[in-house]
C-alpha positions as a Python dict, from the first residue, in 0.01 Angstrom:
ca = {
    (1, 'C'): (0, 0, 0),
    (2, 'D'): (-303, -210, 55),
    (3, 'S'): (-568, -417, -116),
    (4, 'V'): (-941, -396, -178),
    (5, 'S'): (-1117, -721, -262),
    (6, 'G'): (-786, -875, -362),
    (7, 'K'): (-672, -584, -582),
    (8, 'P'): (-390, -364, -448),
    (9, 'E'): (-514, -23, -345),
    (10, 'C'): (-216, 140, -512),
    (11, 'A'): (-297, -18, -847),
    (12, 'M'): (-454, 302, -977),
    (13, 'S'): (-368, 366, -1342),
    (14, 'L'): (-135, 646, -1440),
    (15, 'S'): (-322, 769, -1748),
    (16, 'I'): (-220, 982, -2046),
    (17, 'S'): (-393, 1276, -1881),
    (18, 'D'): (-177, 1236, -1572),
    (19, 'Y'): (163, 1194, -1737),
    (20, 'N'): (277, 1164, -2095),
    (21, 'D'): (576, 942, -2055),
    (22, 'F'): (698, 630, -1884),
    (23, 'L'): (1038, 493, -1980),
    (24, 'Q'): (1285, 261, -1816),
    (25, 'V'): (1349, 359, -1456),
    (26, 'A'): (1674, 271, -1287),
    (27, 'I'): (1702, 349, -915),
    (28, 'T'): (2055, 319, -788),
    (29, 'K'): (2127, 193, -438),
    (30, 'Q'): (2215, 547, -331),
    (31, 'R'): (1887, 687, -462),
    (32, 'H'): (1696, 394, -308),
    (33, 'L'): (1836, 488, 34),
    (34, 'Y'): (1769, 857, -25),
    (35, 'L'): (1403, 799, -109),
    (36, 'T'): (1329, 550, 171),
    (37, 'Y'): (1544, 703, 450),
    (38, 'R'): (1529, 1082, 422),
    (39, 'N'): (1198, 1135, 608),
    (40, 'Q'): (1191, 807, 802),
    (41, 'P'): (1425, 822, 1105),
    (42, 'F'): (1326, 483, 1246),
    (43, 'W'): (1357, 304, 910),
    (44, 'A'): (1698, 465, 858),
    (45, 'W'): (1809, 365, 1210),
    (46, 'L'): (1682, 7, 1181),
    (47, 'P'): (1951, -251, 1088),
    (48, 'K'): (1862, -475, 794),
    (49, 'S'): (1951, -811, 642),
    (50, 'T'): (1856, -897, 284),
    (51, 'K'): (1928, -1271, 319),
    (52, 'F'): (1595, -1407, 443),
    (53, 'T'): (1606, -1729, 243),
    (54, 'G'): (1446, -2064, 320),
    (55, 'R'): (1115, -2121, 497),
    (56, 'N'): (1199, -1931, 817),
    (57, 'I'): (1485, -1792, 1026),
    (58, 'S'): (1576, -1957, 1355),
    (59, 'I'): (1651, -1704, 1630),
    (60, 'P'): (1780, -1893, 1936),
    (61, 'L'): (1790, -1719, 2271),
    (62, 'Q'): (1921, -1812, 2615),
    (63, 'Y'): (1697, -1651, 2876),
    (64, 'A'): (1819, -1823, 3196),
    (65, 'A'): (2156, -1951, 3316),
    (66, 'N'): (2244, -2270, 3502),
    (67, 'V'): (2106, -2270, 3859),
    (68, 'G'): (2335, -2537, 4007),
    (69, 'M'): (2495, -2304, 4262),
    (70, 'S'): (2519, -2336, 4639),
    (71, 'H'): (2762, -2337, 4934),
    (72, 'S'): (2653, -2699, 4965),
    (73, 'F'): (2805, -2935, 4710),
    (74, 'T'): (2507, -3169, 4737),
    (75, 'Q'): (2258, -2891, 4675),
    (76, 'A'): (2460, -2751, 4384),
    (77, 'Q'): (2476, -3097, 4229),
    (78, 'T'): (2103, -3148, 4284),
    (79, 'L'): (2023, -2828, 4095),
    (80, 'A'): (2294, -2874, 3832),
    (81, 'G'): (2190, -2852, 3472),
    (82, 'G'): (2212, -2627, 3169),
    (83, 'G'): (2061, -2290, 3091),
    (84, 'K'): (1713, -2230, 2954),
    (85, 'Y'): (1673, -2165, 2580),
    (86, 'E'): (1399, -2076, 2337),
    (87, 'E'): (1385, -2044, 1960),
    (88, 'F'): (1183, -1790, 1764),
    (89, 'L'): (1099, -1918, 1414),
    (90, 'L'): (1062, -1600, 1212),
    (91, 'T'): (835, -1619, 908),
    (92, 'R'): (805, -1383, 611),
    (93, 'I'): (514, -1151, 539),
    (94, 'N'): (456, -1021, 185),
    (95, 'W'): (373, -655, 120),
    (96, 'Y'): (297, -497, -219),
    (97, 'N'): (293, -153, -378),
    (98, 'I'): (165, -172, -737),
    (99, 'L'): (145, 98, -1004),
    (100, 'Q'): (-35, 69, -1337),
    (101, 'I'): (26, 284, -1645),
    (102, 'D'): (-187, 300, -1960),
    (103, 'A'): (-6, 154, -2260),
    (104, 'E'): (-100, 470, -2454),
    (105, 'V'): (134, 660, -2226),
    (106, 'L'): (418, 433, -2337),
    (107, 'D'): (330, 462, -2707),
    (108, 'A'): (311, 838, -2683),
    (109, 'S'): (654, 864, -2524),
    (110, 'M'): (872, 973, -2813),
    (111, 'D'): (1121, 1194, -2630),
    (112, 'D'): (1254, 1266, -2284),
    (113, 'A'): (1058, 1585, -2226),
    (114, 'W'): (851, 1415, -1957),
    (115, 'A'): (1131, 1219, -1796),
    (116, 'E'): (1106, 1429, -1479),
    (117, 'A'): (739, 1340, -1436),
    (118, 'R'): (812, 972, -1497),
    (119, 'Q'): (1092, 976, -1243),
    (120, 'R'): (872, 1152, -990),
    (121, 'E'): (604, 883, -1016),
    (122, 'I'): (850, 604, -940),
    (123, 'D'): (1030, 809, -675),
    (124, 'S'): (700, 881, -503),
    (125, 'A'): (609, 512, -493),
    (126, 'M'): (951, 417, -356),
    (127, 'E'): (939, 691, -92),
    (128, 'R'): (588, 590, 11),
    (129, 'S'): (707, 231, 39),
    (130, 'G'): (974, 336, 288),
    (131, 'Q'): (714, 522, 492),
    (132, 'V'): (474, 229, 505),
    (133, 'L'): (746, -24, 588),
    (134, 'S'): (867, 199, 872),
    (135, 'Q'): (514, 227, 1011),
    (136, 'K'): (466, -149, 993),
    (137, 'C'): (798, -216, 1169),
    (138, 'V'): (688, 2, 1460),
    (139, 'G'): (336, -142, 1476),
    (140, 'R'): (179, -473, 1565),
    (141, 'K'): (95, -772, 1349),
    (142, 'Y'): (-269, -664, 1358),
    (143, 'G'): (-195, -395, 1098),
    (144, 'W'): (-379, -85, 1227),
    (145, 'V'): (-233, 250, 1120),
    (146, 'A'): (-428, 501, 1333),
    (147, 'K'): (-691, 545, 1603),
    (148, 'V'): (-1000, 763, 1586),
    (149, 'L'): (-1025, 1058, 1825),
    (150, 'S'): (-1361, 1186, 1701),
    (151, 'V'): (-1606, 1149, 1411),
    (152, 'S'): (-1826, 1399, 1228),
    (153, 'T'): (-2032, 1253, 940),
    (154, 'T'): (-1769, 1181, 670),
    (155, 'T'): (-1463, 1305, 862),
    (156, 'I'): (-1250, 1146, 1132),
    (157, 'T'): (-991, 1318, 1351),
    (158, 'L'): (-695, 1101, 1450),
    (159, 'T'): (-560, 1063, 1803),
    (160, 'V'): (-207, 1126, 1670),
    (161, 'R'): (-193, 1398, 1406),
    (162, 'A'): (127, 1262, 1253),
    (163, 'H'): (-54, 937, 1164),
    (164, 'V'): (-242, 1125, 892),
    (165, 'G'): (63, 1048, 678),
    (166, 'N'): (-70, 691, 653),
    (167, 'F'): (-365, 811, 444),
    (168, 'E'): (-381, 903, 75),
    (169, 'K'): (-669, 1012, -147),
    (170, 'G'): (-831, 703, -302),
    (171, 'A'): (-700, 462, -39),
    (172, 'S'): (-939, 217, 128),
    (173, 'F'): (-977, 153, 503),
    (174, 'D'): (-1169, -65, 749),
    (175, 'F'): (-1264, 17, 1111),
    (176, 'D'): (-1292, -197, 1422),
    (177, 'T'): (-1329, -149, 1796),
    (178, 'S'): (-1059, -415, 1853),
    (179, 'E'): (-706, -406, 1720),
    (180, 'S'): (-693, -786, 1689),
    (181, 'D'): (-1023, -859, 1510),
    (182, 'T'): (-982, -1015, 1165),
    (183, 'S'): (-1332, -911, 1052),
    (184, 'P'): (-1396, -533, 1057),
    (185, 'D'): (-1699, -394, 1242),
    (186, 'V'): (-1767, -161, 948),
    (187, 'A'): (-1812, -423, 677),
    (188, 'T'): (-1790, -196, 372),
    (189, 'A'): (-1445, -47, 306),
    (190, 'R'): (-1434, 332, 314),
    (191, 'I'): (-1253, 533, 47),
    (192, 'V'): (-1051, 846, 129),
    (193, 'L'): (-1178, 1165, -37),
    (194, 'S'): (-937, 1415, 115),
    (195, 'V'): (-665, 1449, 380),
    (196, 'N'): (-587, 1752, 600),
    (197, 'H'): (-236, 1694, 727),
    (198, 'G'): (-222, 2004, 947),
    (199, 'A'): (-549, 1923, 1123),
    (200, 'G'): (-491, 1548, 1141),
    (201, 'T'): (-826, 1474, 976),
    (202, 'V'): (-935, 1235, 702),
    (203, 'T'): (-1256, 1274, 500),
    (204, 'F'): (-1419, 977, 328),
    (205, 'T'): (-1654, 954, 31),
    (206, 'T'): (-1938, 822, 250),
    (207, 'D'): (-2077, 896, 597),
    (208, 'V'): (-1856, 694, 830),
    (209, 'A'): (-2038, 810, 1143),
    (210, 'A'): (-2365, 668, 1014),
    (211, 'A'): (-2184, 344, 933),
    (212, 'G'): (-2087, 304, 1298),
    (213, 'V'): (-1734, 444, 1314),
    (214, 'A'): (-1674, 595, 1660),
    (215, 'A'): (-1405, 739, 1884),
    (216, 'N'): (-1129, 492, 1984),
    (217, 'D'): (-1187, 273, 1677),
    (218, 'F'): (-878, 130, 1509),
    (219, 'V'): (-822, 207, 1141),
    (220, 'F'): (-686, -64, 911),
    (221, 'P'): (-589, -58, 543),
    (222, 'T'): (-849, -282, 379),
    (223, 'S'): (-756, -653, 392),
    (224, 'D'): (-455, -589, 619),
    (225, 'A'): (-618, -675, 954),
    (226, 'S'): (-398, -926, 1141),
    (227, 'A'): (-177, -966, 835),
    (228, 'S'): (112, -728, 900),
    (229, 'F'): (472, -749, 1020),
    (230, 'S'): (539, -816, 1387),
    (231, 'G'): (688, -477, 1469),
    (232, 'V'): (832, -321, 1782),
    (233, 'R'): (498, -316, 1964),
    (234, 'E'): (456, -688, 1903),
    (235, 'W'): (804, -788, 2020),
    (236, 'I'): (817, -542, 2313),
    (237, 'P'): (456, -537, 2439),
    (238, 'S'): (293, -282, 2670),
    (239, 'T'): (157, -559, 2893),
    (240, 'A'): (326, -881, 2998),
    (241, 'P'): (229, -1189, 2795),
    (242, 'T'): (20, -1448, 2981),
    (243, 'S'): (47, -1826, 2982),
    (244, 'G'): (-32, -1970, 2642),
    (245, 'D'): (127, -1682, 2453),
    (246, 'S'): (270, -1795, 2118),
    (247, 'H'): (507, -1547, 1957),
    (248, 'F'): (674, -1719, 1663),
    (249, 'G'): (626, -2044, 1855),
    (250, 'V'): (744, -1920, 2196),
    (251, 'D'): (542, -1877, 2518),
    (252, 'R'): (710, -1561, 2647),
    (253, 'S'): (523, -1552, 2978),
    (254, 'V'): (796, -1752, 3156),
    (255, 'D'): (1056, -1471, 3158),
    (256, 'S'): (1065, -1101, 3071),
    (257, 'K'): (1393, -1158, 2888),
    (258, 'L'): (1168, -1291, 2612),
    (259, 'Y'): (965, -969, 2581),
    (260, 'G'): (1146, -680, 2751),
    (261, 'V'): (1105, -434, 3037),
    (262, 'I'): (769, -266, 3103),
    (263, 'F'): (763, 60, 3301),
    (264, 'D'): (481, 298, 3396),
    (265, 'G'): (603, 656, 3365),
    (266, 'S'): (260, 814, 3332),
    (267, 'A'): (283, 986, 3673),
    (268, 'Y'): (587, 1189, 3570),
    (269, 'S'): (678, 1470, 3334),
    (270, 'I'): (835, 1359, 3006),
    (271, 'E'): (1191, 1430, 3124),
    (272, 'E'): (1149, 1253, 3459),
    (273, 'A'): (962, 961, 3303),
    (274, 'L'): (1241, 893, 3052),
    (275, 'I'): (1520, 926, 3311),
    (276, 'R'): (1341, 695, 3556),
    (277, 'F'): (1270, 452, 3272),
    (278, 'M'): (1640, 446, 3184),
    (279, 'E'): (1731, 384, 3548),
    (280, 'V'): (1513, 71, 3539),
    (281, 'M'): (1661, -38, 3206),
    (282, 'F'): (2013, 5, 3344),
    (283, 'S'): (1927, -187, 3664),
    (284, 'V'): (1776, -477, 3471),
    (285, 'C'): (1999, -500, 3165),
    (286, 'G'): (2327, -334, 3254),
    (287, 'M'): (2481, -80, 3018),
    (288, 'K'): (2374, -107, 2654),
    (289, 'D'): (2388, 115, 2348),
    (290, 'W'): (2025, 228, 2360),
    (291, 'T'): (1807, 474, 2171),
    (292, 'L'): (1484, 615, 2314),
    (293, 'W'): (1203, 653, 2058),
    (294, 'I'): (908, 887, 2118),
    (295, 'S'): (647, 1073, 1911),
    (296, 'P'): (720, 1416, 1758),
    (297, 'K'): (481, 1578, 2008),
    (298, 'K'): (661, 1424, 2305),
    (299, 'F'): (996, 1521, 2151),
    (300, 'T'): (871, 1882, 2137),
    (301, 'D'): (746, 1858, 2497),
    (302, 'L'): (1090, 1735, 2601),
    (303, 'I'): (1264, 2024, 2425),
    (304, 'L'): (1039, 2277, 2598),
    (305, 'E'): (1076, 2109, 2936),
    (306, 'L'): (1455, 2089, 2921),
    (307, 'G'): (1496, 2454, 2816),
    (308, 'N'): (1857, 2561, 2846),
    (309, 'K'): (1950, 2223, 2998),
    (310, 'I'): (1918, 2058, 2658),
    (311, 'F'): (2207, 1869, 2498),
    (312, 'R'): (2160, 1816, 2125),
    (313, 'D'): (2329, 1561, 1903),
    (314, 'K'): (2272, 1386, 1570),
    (315, 'F'): (2230, 1028, 1463),
    (316, 'T'): (2381, 972, 1120),
    (317, 'V'): (2352, 684, 877),
    (318, 'G'): (2534, 738, 551),
    (319, 'E'): (2450, 1087, 425),
    (320, 'F'): (2145, 1123, 650),
    (321, 'G'): (2146, 1298, 985),
    (322, 'F'): (1858, 1307, 1236),
    (323, 'E'): (1814, 1532, 1537),
    (324, 'T'): (1858, 1374, 1881),
    (325, 'I'): (1851, 1489, 2242),
    (326, 'L'): (2100, 1349, 2491),
    (327, 'L'): (1963, 1252, 2832),
    (328, 'H'): (2185, 1171, 3128),
    (329, 'Y'): (2093, 878, 3352),
    (330, 'A'): (2263, 639, 3597),
    (331, 'G'): (2439, 443, 3322),
    (332, 'G'): (2558, 737, 3113),
    (333, 'T'): (2376, 912, 2828),
    (334, 'V'): (2109, 797, 2586),
    (335, 'K'): (1997, 944, 2254),
    (336, 'V'): (1628, 1039, 2226),
    (337, 'M'): (1481, 1037, 1875),
    (338, 'A'): (1137, 1110, 1730),
    (339, 'D'): (944, 932, 1459),
    (340, 'N'): (589, 990, 1332),
    (341, 'H'): (492, 627, 1380),
    (342, 'F'): (517, 633, 1761),
    (343, 'V'): (219, 754, 1965),
    (344, 'N'): (214, 1014, 2241),
    (345, 'T'): (159, 765, 2525),
    (346, 'E'): (463, 545, 2457),
    (347, 'A'): (840, 550, 2467),
    (348, 'Y'): (1057, 262, 2354),
    (349, 'C'): (1412, 197, 2466),
    (350, 'L'): (1570, -6, 2188),
    (351, 'E'): (1910, -166, 2158),
    (352, 'R'): (2010, -130, 1794),
    (353, 'E'): (2237, -434, 1811),
    (354, 'S'): (1948, -665, 1904),
    (355, 'V'): (1691, -573, 1636),
    (356, 'K'): (1688, -627, 1260),
    (357, 'F'): (1453, -629, 965),
    (358, 'Y'): (1505, -947, 763),
    (359, 'S'): (1395, -957, 400),
    (360, 'A'): (1441, -1167, 88),
    (361, 'G'): (1632, -908, -112),
    (362, 'A'): (1615, -533, -64),
    (363, 'A'): (1323, -372, 118),
    (364, 'P'): (1152, -222, -68),
    (365, 'K'): (1247, -350, -414),
    (366, 'F'): (1108, -406, -762),
    (367, 'L'): (937, -744, -753),
    (368, 'W'): (934, -787, -1132),
    (369, 'K'): (1282, -761, -1283),
    (370, 'G'): (1217, -826, -1650),
    (371, 'N'): (1121, -576, -1921),
    (372, 'D'): (1253, -273, -1734),
    (373, 'N'): (1067, -368, -1413),
    (374, 'Q'): (738, -371, -1607),
    (375, 'I'): (482, -640, -1679),
    (376, 'A'): (180, -631, -1908),
    (377, 'V'): (-161, -649, -1739),
    (378, 'Y'): (-326, -955, -1895),
    (379, 'N'): (-680, -815, -1909),
    (380, 'A'): (-614, -445, -1979),
    (381, 'D'): (-408, -224, -2207),
    (382, 'K'): (-173, -132, -1927),
    (383, 'I'): (175, -186, -1791),
    (384, 'E'): (225, -277, -1426),
    (385, 'V'): (518, -192, -1199),
    (386, 'R'): (541, -401, -885),
    (387, 'M'): (727, -297, -571),
    (388, 'G'): (722, -447, -226),
    (389, 'C'): (914, -672, 8),
    (390, 'R'): (906, -1014, 172),
    (391, 'G'): (1027, -1004, 529),
    (392, 'N'): (968, -941, 899),
    (393, 'L'): (1117, -774, 1204),
    (394, 'A'): (1300, -967, 1475),
    (395, 'F'): (1476, -914, 1808),
    (396, 'D'): (1747, -1163, 1905),
    (397, 'A'): (1761, -1023, 2261),
    (398, 'P'): (1418, -872, 2336),
    (399, 'G'): (1498, -857, 2708),
    (400, 'N'): (1749, -579, 2642),
    (401, 'N'): (1467, -351, 2524),
    (402, 'G'): (1174, -185, 2697),
    (403, 'Y'): (843, -1, 2685),
    (404, 'C'): (742, 302, 2893),
    (405, 'L'): (387, 431, 2935),
    (406, 'L'): (375, 811, 2913),
    (407, 'T'): (102, 1055, 3006),
    (408, 'A'): (-89, 1178, 2702),
}
């Protein structure tokens, strides 16, 4: 979750009127995976490393081979040399999810009658952590979580209905016309009053339209602008980087092997766009073990378009299984999967072998390990539970991945 004026947005006290018990909570590895994976296909699919130690991680990459080749010995010797290499220096980003519980709740906990409520509070925070981390690993370093379709006084409608899952009552958000601005256009953070998940609308406690919020604005958790993970959209951009680009210290403009394939499929139906996209991927990269990621709406459109031509399959990780559609293309078949964090105008072709989320320890995890994962709040009669992670996403072969523009 996010912060307001330096205080985490999720640090809202669990009071005696909310729950009557908070005891030691132990989340096993199996339950950790269950809570963070079950409703997050992309997070479940994403490979992970928990050994992000030291200041950074060096990710070397060869993007060009030796060019000393010719039918002429002299010419070959003139051009002789080694390949071209670059090195991404991956840095960690911290993210926090903090709960606070009144000490009275602890003192009043004399039996296990409320253990289910206690467990639910921690489970909810862990599950929400998985959702937020998944969203951030899809997104850009700029940190926006939704775009505004329309505004009516205190209520905004989102361009992608599924993105309403990034909003909770009491959370705080900023708005800006640019995704990369570090200072929001709407200077005062806006607090969520209510969320309508079916309609894809969010209502705030104050008039956001009068404050200047308008259609096409980007929505940021307060204090998160330009402070997030470098997710899929950052590594595999929708437009080619230009000279002077600096992505973890690398100017990627010299070769698309440093940022991936870009394809415009907006003139085609969803089925044709994806098949033509895969033909380009196969021509450029050869045969890889790819997965196509699209939004739930586009996944539904694909189902309806394919009709009785559809081939269904499942992607499984541990005990979790997620629905996929198999598409045939020049190089074979590719799995198509849906996740709420992708938008309707994009498809990503990702090679699972080339991407990984690196973190210092589990992601998410309890950040305070003493006193049953609890710490006393120094200036209040409360106990604090800290979750979060320290990490970032990386591709060691970004050129084997690609972006496709789809029609809305």
